[in-house]
Short mmCIF file of C-alpha atoms in Angstrom, two decimals:
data_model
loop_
_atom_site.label_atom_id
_atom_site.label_comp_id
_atom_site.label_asym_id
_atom_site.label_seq_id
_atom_site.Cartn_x
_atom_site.Cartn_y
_atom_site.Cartn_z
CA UNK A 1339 8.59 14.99 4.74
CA UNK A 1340 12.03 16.09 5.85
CA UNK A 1341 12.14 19.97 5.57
CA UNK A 1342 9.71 22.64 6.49
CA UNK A 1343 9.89 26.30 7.63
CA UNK A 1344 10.32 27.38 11.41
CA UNK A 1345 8.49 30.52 13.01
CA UNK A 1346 10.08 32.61 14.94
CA UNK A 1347 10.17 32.50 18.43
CA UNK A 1348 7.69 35.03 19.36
CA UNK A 1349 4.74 32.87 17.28
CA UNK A 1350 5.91 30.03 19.75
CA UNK A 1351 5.26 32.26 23.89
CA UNK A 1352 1.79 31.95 24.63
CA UNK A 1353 0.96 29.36 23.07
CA UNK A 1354 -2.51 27.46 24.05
CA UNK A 1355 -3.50 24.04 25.61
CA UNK A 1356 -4.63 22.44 22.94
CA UNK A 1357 -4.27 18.36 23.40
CA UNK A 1358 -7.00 16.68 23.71
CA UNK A 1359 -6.71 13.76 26.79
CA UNK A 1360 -5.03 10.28 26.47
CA UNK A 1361 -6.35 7.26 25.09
CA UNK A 1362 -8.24 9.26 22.61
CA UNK A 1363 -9.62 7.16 19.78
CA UNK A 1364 -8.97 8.44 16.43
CA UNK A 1365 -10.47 5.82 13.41
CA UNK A 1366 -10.68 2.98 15.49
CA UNK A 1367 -6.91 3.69 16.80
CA UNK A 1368 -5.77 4.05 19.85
CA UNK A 1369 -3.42 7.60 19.79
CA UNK A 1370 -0.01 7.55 21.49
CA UNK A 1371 0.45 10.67 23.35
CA UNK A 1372 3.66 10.22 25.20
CA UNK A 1373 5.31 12.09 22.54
CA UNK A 1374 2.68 14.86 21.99
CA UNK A 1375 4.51 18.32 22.37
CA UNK A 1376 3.19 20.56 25.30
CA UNK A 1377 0.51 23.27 25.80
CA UNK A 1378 3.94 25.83 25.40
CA UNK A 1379 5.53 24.06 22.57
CA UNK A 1380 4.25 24.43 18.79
CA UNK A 1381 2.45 27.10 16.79
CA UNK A 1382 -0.11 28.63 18.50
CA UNK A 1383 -1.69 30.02 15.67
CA UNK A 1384 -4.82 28.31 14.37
CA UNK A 1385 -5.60 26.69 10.75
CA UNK A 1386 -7.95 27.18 7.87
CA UNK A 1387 -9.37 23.67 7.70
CA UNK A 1388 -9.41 23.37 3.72
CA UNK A 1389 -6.42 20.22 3.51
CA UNK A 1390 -5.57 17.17 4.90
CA UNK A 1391 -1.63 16.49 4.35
CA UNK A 1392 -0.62 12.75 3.56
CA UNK A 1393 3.44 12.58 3.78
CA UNK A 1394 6.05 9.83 4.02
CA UNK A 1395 8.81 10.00 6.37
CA UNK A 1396 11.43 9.56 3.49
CA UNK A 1397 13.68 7.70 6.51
CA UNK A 1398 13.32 3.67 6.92
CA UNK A 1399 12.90 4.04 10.81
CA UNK A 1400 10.29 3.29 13.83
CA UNK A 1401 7.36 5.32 14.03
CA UNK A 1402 8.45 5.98 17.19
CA UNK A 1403 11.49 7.04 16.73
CA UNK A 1404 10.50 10.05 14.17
CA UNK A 1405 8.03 10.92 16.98
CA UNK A 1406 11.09 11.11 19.66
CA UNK A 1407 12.46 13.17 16.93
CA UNK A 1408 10.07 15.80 16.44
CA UNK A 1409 9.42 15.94 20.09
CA UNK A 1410 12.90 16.72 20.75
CA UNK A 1411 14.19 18.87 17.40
CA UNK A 1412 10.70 20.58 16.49
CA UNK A 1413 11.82 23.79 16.78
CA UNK A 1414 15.60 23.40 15.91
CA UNK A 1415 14.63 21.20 12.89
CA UNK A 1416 11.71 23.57 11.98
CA UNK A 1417 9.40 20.54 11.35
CA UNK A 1418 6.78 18.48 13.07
CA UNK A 1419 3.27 17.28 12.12
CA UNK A 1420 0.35 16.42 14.12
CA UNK A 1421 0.25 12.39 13.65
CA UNK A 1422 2.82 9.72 13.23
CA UNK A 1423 2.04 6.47 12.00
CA UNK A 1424 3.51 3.28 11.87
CA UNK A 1425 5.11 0.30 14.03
CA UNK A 1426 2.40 -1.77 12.67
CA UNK A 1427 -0.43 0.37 12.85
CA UNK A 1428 0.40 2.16 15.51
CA UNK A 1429 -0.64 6.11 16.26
CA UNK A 1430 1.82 9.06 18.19
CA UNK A 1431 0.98 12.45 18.77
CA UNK A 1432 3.06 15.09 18.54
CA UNK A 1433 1.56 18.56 17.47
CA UNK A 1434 -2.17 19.58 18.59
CA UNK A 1435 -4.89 19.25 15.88
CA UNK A 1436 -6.80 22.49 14.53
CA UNK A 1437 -3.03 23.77 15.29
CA UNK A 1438 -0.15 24.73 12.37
CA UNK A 1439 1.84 22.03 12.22
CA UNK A 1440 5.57 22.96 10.11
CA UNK A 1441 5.12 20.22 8.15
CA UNK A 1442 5.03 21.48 4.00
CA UNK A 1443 5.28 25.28 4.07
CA UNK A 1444 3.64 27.87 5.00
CA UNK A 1445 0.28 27.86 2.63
CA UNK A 1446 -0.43 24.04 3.79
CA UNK A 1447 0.44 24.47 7.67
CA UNK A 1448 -1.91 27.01 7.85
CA UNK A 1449 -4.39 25.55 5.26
CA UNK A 1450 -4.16 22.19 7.06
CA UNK A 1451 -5.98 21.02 10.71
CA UNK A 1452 -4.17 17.49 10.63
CA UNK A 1453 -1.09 16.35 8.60
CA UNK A 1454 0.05 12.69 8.49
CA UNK A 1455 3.47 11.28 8.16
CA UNK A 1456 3.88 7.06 7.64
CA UNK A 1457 6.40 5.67 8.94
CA UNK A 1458 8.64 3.39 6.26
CA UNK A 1459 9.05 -0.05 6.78
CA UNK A 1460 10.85 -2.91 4.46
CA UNK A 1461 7.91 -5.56 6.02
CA UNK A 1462 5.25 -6.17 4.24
CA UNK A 1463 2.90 -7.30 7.33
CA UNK A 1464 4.26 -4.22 9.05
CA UNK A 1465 3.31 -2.19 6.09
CA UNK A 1466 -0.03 -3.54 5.58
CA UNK A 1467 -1.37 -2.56 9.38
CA UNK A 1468 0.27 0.87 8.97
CA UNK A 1469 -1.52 1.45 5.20
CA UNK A 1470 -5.19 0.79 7.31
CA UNK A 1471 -4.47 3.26 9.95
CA UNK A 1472 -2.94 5.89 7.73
CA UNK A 1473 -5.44 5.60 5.76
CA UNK A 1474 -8.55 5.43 7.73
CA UNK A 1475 -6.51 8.61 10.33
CA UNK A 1476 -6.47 10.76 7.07
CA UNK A 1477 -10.34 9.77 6.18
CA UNK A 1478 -11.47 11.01 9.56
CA UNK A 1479 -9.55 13.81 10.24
CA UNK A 1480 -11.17 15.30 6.38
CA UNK A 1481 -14.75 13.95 7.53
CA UNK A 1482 -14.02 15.69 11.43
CA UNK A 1483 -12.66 18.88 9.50
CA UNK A 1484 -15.46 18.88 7.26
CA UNK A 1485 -12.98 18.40 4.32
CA UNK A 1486 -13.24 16.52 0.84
CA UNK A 1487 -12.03 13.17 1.65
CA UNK A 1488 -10.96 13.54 -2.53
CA UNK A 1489 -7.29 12.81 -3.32
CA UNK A 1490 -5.18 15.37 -4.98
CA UNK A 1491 -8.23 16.65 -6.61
CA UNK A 1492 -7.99 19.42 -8.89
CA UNK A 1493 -10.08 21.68 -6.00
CA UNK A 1494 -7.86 23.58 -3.51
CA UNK A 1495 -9.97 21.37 -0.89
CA UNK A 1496 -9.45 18.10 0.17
CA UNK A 1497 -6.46 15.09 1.53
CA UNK A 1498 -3.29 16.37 -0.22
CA UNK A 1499 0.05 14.74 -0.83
CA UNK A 1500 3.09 16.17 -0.03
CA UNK A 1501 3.66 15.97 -3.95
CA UNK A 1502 0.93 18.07 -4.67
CA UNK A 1503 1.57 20.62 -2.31
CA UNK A 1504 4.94 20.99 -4.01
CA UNK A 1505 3.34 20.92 -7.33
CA UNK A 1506 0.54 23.67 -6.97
CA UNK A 1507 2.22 25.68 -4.06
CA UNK A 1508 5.68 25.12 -3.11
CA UNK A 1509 8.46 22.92 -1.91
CA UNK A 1510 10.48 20.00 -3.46
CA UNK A 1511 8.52 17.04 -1.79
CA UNK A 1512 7.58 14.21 -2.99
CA UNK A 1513 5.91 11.84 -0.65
CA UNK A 1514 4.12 9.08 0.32
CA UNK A 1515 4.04 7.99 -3.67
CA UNK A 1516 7.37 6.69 -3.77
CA UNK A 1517 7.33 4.68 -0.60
CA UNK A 1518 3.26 3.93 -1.37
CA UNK A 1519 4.76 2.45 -4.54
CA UNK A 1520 7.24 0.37 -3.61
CA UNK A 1521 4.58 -2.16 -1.43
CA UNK A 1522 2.48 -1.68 -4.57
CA UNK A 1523 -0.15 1.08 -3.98
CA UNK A 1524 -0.96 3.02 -6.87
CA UNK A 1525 -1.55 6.94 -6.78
CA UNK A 1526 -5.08 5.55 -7.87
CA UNK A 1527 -5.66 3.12 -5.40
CA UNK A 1528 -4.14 5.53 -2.56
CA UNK A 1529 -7.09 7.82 -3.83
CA UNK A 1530 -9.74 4.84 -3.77
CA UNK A 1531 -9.13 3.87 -0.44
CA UNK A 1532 -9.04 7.29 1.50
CA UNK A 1533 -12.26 8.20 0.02
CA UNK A 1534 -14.04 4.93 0.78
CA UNK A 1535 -11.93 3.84 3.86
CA UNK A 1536 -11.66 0.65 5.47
CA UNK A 1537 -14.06 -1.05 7.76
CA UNK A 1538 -11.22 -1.90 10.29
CA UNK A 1539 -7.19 -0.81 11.11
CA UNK A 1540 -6.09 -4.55 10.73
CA UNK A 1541 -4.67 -5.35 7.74
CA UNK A 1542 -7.21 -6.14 5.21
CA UNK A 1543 -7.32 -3.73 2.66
CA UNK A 1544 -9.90 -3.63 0.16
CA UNK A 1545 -7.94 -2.58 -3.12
CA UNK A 1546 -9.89 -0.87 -6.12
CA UNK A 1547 -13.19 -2.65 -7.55
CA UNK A 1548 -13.72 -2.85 -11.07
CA UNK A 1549 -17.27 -3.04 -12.11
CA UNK A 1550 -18.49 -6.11 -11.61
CA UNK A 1551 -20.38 -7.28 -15.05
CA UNK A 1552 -24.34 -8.33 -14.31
CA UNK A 1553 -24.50 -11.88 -14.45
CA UNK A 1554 -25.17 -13.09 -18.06
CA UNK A 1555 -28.59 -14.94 -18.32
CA UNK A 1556 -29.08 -17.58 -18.66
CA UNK A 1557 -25.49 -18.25 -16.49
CA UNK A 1558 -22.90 -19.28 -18.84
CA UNK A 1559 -19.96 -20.53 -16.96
CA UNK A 1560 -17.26 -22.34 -18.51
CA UNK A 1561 -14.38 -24.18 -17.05
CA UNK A 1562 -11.24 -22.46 -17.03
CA UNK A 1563 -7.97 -24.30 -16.69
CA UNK A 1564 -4.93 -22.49 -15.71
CA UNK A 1565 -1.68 -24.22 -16.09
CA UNK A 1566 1.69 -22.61 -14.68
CA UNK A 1567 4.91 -23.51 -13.88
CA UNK A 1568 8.19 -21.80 -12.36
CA UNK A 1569 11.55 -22.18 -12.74
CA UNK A 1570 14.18 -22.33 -9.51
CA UNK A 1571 16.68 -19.48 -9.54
CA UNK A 1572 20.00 -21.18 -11.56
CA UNK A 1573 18.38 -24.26 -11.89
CA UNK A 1574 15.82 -26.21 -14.19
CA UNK A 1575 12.29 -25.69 -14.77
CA UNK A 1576 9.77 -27.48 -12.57
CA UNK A 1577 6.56 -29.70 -13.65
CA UNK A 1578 3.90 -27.58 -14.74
CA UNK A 1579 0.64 -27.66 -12.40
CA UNK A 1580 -3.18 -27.46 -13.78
CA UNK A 1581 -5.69 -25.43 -11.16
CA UNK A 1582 -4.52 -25.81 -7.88
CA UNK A 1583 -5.22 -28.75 -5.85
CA UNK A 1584 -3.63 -30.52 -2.25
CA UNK A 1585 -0.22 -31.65 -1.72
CA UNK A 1586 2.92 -31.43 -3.57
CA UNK A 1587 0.91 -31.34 -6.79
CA UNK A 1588 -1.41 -28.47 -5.90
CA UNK A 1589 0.91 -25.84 -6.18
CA UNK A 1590 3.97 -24.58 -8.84
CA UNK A 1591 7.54 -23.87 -6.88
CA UNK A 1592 9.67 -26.17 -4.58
CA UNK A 1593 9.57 -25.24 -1.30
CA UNK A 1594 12.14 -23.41 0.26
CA UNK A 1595 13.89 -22.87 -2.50
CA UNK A 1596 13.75 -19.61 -4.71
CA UNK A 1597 12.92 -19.35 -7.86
CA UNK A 1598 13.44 -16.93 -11.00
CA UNK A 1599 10.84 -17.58 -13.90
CA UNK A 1600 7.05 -18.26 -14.11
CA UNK A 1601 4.66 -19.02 -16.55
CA UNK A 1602 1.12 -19.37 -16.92
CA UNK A 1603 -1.46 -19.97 -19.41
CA UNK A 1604 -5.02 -20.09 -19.56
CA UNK A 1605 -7.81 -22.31 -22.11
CA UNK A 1606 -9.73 -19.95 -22.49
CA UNK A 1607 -9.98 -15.99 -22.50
CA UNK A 1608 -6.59 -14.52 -21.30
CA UNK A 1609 -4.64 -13.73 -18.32
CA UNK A 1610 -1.73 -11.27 -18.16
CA UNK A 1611 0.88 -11.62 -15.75
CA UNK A 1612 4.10 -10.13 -13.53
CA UNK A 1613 6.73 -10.92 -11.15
CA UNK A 1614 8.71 -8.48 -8.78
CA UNK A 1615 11.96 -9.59 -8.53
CA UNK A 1616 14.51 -8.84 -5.47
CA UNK A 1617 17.36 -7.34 -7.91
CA UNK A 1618 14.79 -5.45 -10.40
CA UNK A 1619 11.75 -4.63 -8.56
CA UNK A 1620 8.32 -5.39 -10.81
CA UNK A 1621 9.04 -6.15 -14.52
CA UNK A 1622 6.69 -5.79 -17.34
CA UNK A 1623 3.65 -7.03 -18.14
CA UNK A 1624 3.61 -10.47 -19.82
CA UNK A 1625 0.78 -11.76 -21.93
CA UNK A 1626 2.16 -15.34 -23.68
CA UNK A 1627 3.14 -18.56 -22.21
CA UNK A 1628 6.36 -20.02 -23.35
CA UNK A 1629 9.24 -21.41 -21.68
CA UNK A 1630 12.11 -21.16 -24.48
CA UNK A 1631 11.07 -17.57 -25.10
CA UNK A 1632 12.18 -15.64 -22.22
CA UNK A 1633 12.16 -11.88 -23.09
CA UNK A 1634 8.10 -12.24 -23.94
CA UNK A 1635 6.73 -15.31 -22.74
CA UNK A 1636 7.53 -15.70 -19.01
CA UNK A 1637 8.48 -13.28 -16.43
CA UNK A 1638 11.11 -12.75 -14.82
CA UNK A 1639 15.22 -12.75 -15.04
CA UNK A 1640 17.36 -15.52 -15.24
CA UNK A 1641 19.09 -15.59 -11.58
CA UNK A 1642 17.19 -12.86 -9.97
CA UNK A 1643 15.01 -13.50 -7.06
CA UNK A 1644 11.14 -13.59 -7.66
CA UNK A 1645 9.59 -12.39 -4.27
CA UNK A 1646 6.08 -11.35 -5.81
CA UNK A 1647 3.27 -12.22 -8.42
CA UNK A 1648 0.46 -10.38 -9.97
CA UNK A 1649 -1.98 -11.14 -12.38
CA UNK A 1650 -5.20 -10.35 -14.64
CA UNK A 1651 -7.62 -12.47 -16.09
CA UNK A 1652 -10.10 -11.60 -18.71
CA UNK A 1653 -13.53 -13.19 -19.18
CA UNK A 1654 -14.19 -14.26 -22.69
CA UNK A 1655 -17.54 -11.67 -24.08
CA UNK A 1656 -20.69 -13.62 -23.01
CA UNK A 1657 -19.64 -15.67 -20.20
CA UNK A 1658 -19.88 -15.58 -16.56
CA UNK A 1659 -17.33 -13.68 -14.88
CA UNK A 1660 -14.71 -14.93 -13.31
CA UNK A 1661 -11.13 -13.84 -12.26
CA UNK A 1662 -7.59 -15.66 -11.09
CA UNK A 1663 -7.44 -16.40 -7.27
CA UNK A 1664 -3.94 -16.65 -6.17
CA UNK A 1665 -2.08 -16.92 -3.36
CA UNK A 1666 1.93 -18.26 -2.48
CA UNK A 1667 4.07 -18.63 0.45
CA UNK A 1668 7.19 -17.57 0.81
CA UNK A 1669 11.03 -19.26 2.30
CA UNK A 1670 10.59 -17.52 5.69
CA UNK A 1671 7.28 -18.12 6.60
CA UNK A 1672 4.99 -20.97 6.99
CA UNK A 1673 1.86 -21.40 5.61
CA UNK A 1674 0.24 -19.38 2.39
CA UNK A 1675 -0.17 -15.59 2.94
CA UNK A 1676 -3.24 -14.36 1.77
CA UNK A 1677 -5.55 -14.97 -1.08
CA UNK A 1678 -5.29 -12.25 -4.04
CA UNK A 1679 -8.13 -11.34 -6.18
CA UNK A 1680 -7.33 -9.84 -9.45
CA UNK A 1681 -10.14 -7.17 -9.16
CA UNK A 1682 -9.53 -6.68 -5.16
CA UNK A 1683 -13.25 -8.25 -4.31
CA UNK A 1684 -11.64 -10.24 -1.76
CA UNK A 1685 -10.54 -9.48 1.58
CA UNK A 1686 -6.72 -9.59 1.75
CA UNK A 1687 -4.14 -7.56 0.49
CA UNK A 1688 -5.00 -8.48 -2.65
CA UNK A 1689 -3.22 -6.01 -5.45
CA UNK A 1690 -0.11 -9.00 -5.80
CA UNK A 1691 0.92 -12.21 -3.74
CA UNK A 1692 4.15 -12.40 -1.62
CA UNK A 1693 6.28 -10.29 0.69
CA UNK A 1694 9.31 -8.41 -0.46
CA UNK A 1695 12.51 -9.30 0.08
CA UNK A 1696 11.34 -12.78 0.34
CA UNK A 1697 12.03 -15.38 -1.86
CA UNK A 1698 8.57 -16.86 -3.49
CA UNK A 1699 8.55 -21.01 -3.40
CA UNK A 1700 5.27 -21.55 -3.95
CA UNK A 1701 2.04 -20.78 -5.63
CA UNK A 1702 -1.03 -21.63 -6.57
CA UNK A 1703 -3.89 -19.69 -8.95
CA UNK A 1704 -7.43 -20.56 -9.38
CA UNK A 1705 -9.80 -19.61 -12.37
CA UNK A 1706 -13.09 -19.36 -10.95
CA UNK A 1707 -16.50 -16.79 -10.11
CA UNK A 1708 -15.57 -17.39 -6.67
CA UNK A 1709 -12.36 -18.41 -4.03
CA UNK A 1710 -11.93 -21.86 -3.12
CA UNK A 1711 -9.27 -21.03 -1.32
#
């Protein structure tokens, strides 16, 4: 968010008691208001209820911290908003909804009843709470306001990004996408999940469906091997492993130790595959299997940290669908983080496995119709 225009001081005397009581409930969220600004601080003028704004913080800090902020600075700084979120999936108040906030010019503080700001965090876990609330806050507040719950919609109404605001009105802003981004939410999924919502704020988010074919009959399901294998970071490749299975031959990786290639193949149809790497971020798409070729047929960078793993399998024409389950662990944690669906039809956080920042030491991937994980 960062910037956003101050009114002058005469807008500010008079104003009304607008905040609503503690311990309201906003999407299933319990609403901090120890931060909220007072019945004679903020605009007092009201707003046309035609946007919802969805910002980033652009600063790698507590939630709580940018809501000390604003309570303090508001008026100096010029900026506030109504919401905060973050701190794991946490809620503070500062300005009064229905209220301008000063949070993306003057056309959207006056066009918008609620505006969001998420808090930035480097932990995944962390993230993955806040990404429910946000999104779920932003959802009600358009369905309360009796706004589009639409994304960046070519319409004038709806849940707006900071982006767009500076795109079709004014500013230089460019939030949440960046931040979104980096824990791997698409502009498109960001849009999916506002308008459909989620059906809790813990940290299960339900990440784009693709159509799911209509089972072919008669059922024609064929077995599907997967075989993979990864490479530790200035070392030596490891045994390949087929499926995914118990013990230390259920899974590709040494544990605790990082690693910096991967490969994987499938028998039949084809899978396409990623890595995000500490030093690089997400590299390209690969679509072979081979070891001794290692610009197109594994991913990854010899010496650079792999601390995440996507994938995409496709179903041969005329058989029963199926997809890659996945799921790894990483160095600092124990026990396997969530199971990843390559179409999102699980729950989990399912659009890639790992954490960032943390080295991945193992995985496993399954070819199947359904988890066995």
């Amino acid at each position: 968010m960062k910037l956003k225009n101050k009114l002058i001081a005469g807008l500010v005397a008079g104003a009304a008691a607008f905040f609503v009581g503690l311990n309201q409930q906003v999407s299933a969220a319990i609403v901090n208001n120890d931060y909220a600004l007072s019945a004679s601080e903020g605009s007092p003028l009201r707003t046309n209820n035609n946007v919802i704004i969805a910002h980033a913080t652009a600063v790698y800090a507590p939630a709580k911290n940018v809501a000390t902020y604003e309570k303090r600075e508001w008026y100096n700084a010029g900026a506030y908003v109504q919401y905060i979120v973050g701190d794991g999936g946490k809620i503070y108040r500062v300005g009064a909804e229905g209220y301008q906030a000063w949070g993306a010019g003057s056309w959207a503080n006056a066009n918008a009843p609620v505006q969001v700001e998420l808090a930035q965090t480097y932990d995944q876990a962390e993230f993955r709470k806040d990404y429910v609330t946000y999104v779920n806050l932003l959802r009600s507040s358009a369905i309360k306001y009796g706004i589009p719950t639409t994304v960046d919609s070519g319409a004038w109404r709806g849940v707006k990004s900071h982006l767009w605001v500076t795109n079709h009105v004014w500013g230089d802003h460019t939030d949440p996408y960046g931040y979104l981004a980096s824990h791997g939410i698409t502009k498109a999924q960001f849009a999916h999940d506002v308008q459909y919502g989620f059906s809790s704020s813990g940290n299960d988010v339900n990440h784009t469906p693709k159509p799911t074919p209509k089972p072919v009959k008669p059922a024609n399901k064929k077995q599907v091997d997967v075989t993979y294998a990864m490479h530790q970071r200035n070392g030596h490749w490891l045994s390949p492993v087929k499926n995914a299975g118990s013990g230390a031959n259920g899974f590709a990786g040494m544990p605790y130790s990082a690693h910096d290639l991967l490969y994987v193949k499938v028998n039949r149809g084809s899978i396409k595959y990623r890595v995000h790497t500490i030093e690089d971020g997400w590299l390209p798409w690969i679509h072979k299997a081979n070891k001794n070729d290692t610009v197109n047929g594994v991913a990854g960078i010899k010496g650079h940290t792999i601390d995440g793993v996507q994938m995409y399998y496709t179903t041969p024409s005329g058989e029963t669908y199926q997809q890659a389950y996945y799921r790894s662990q990483s160095t600092q944690r124990s026990g396997y983080l969530g199971t990843c669906a390559d179409n999102g039809t699980v729950s989990g956080f399912d659009s890639w496995a790992g954490v960032y920042g943390e080295p991945l030491d193992r995985l496993q991937i399954s070819i199947n119709d359904h988890s066995k994980f």
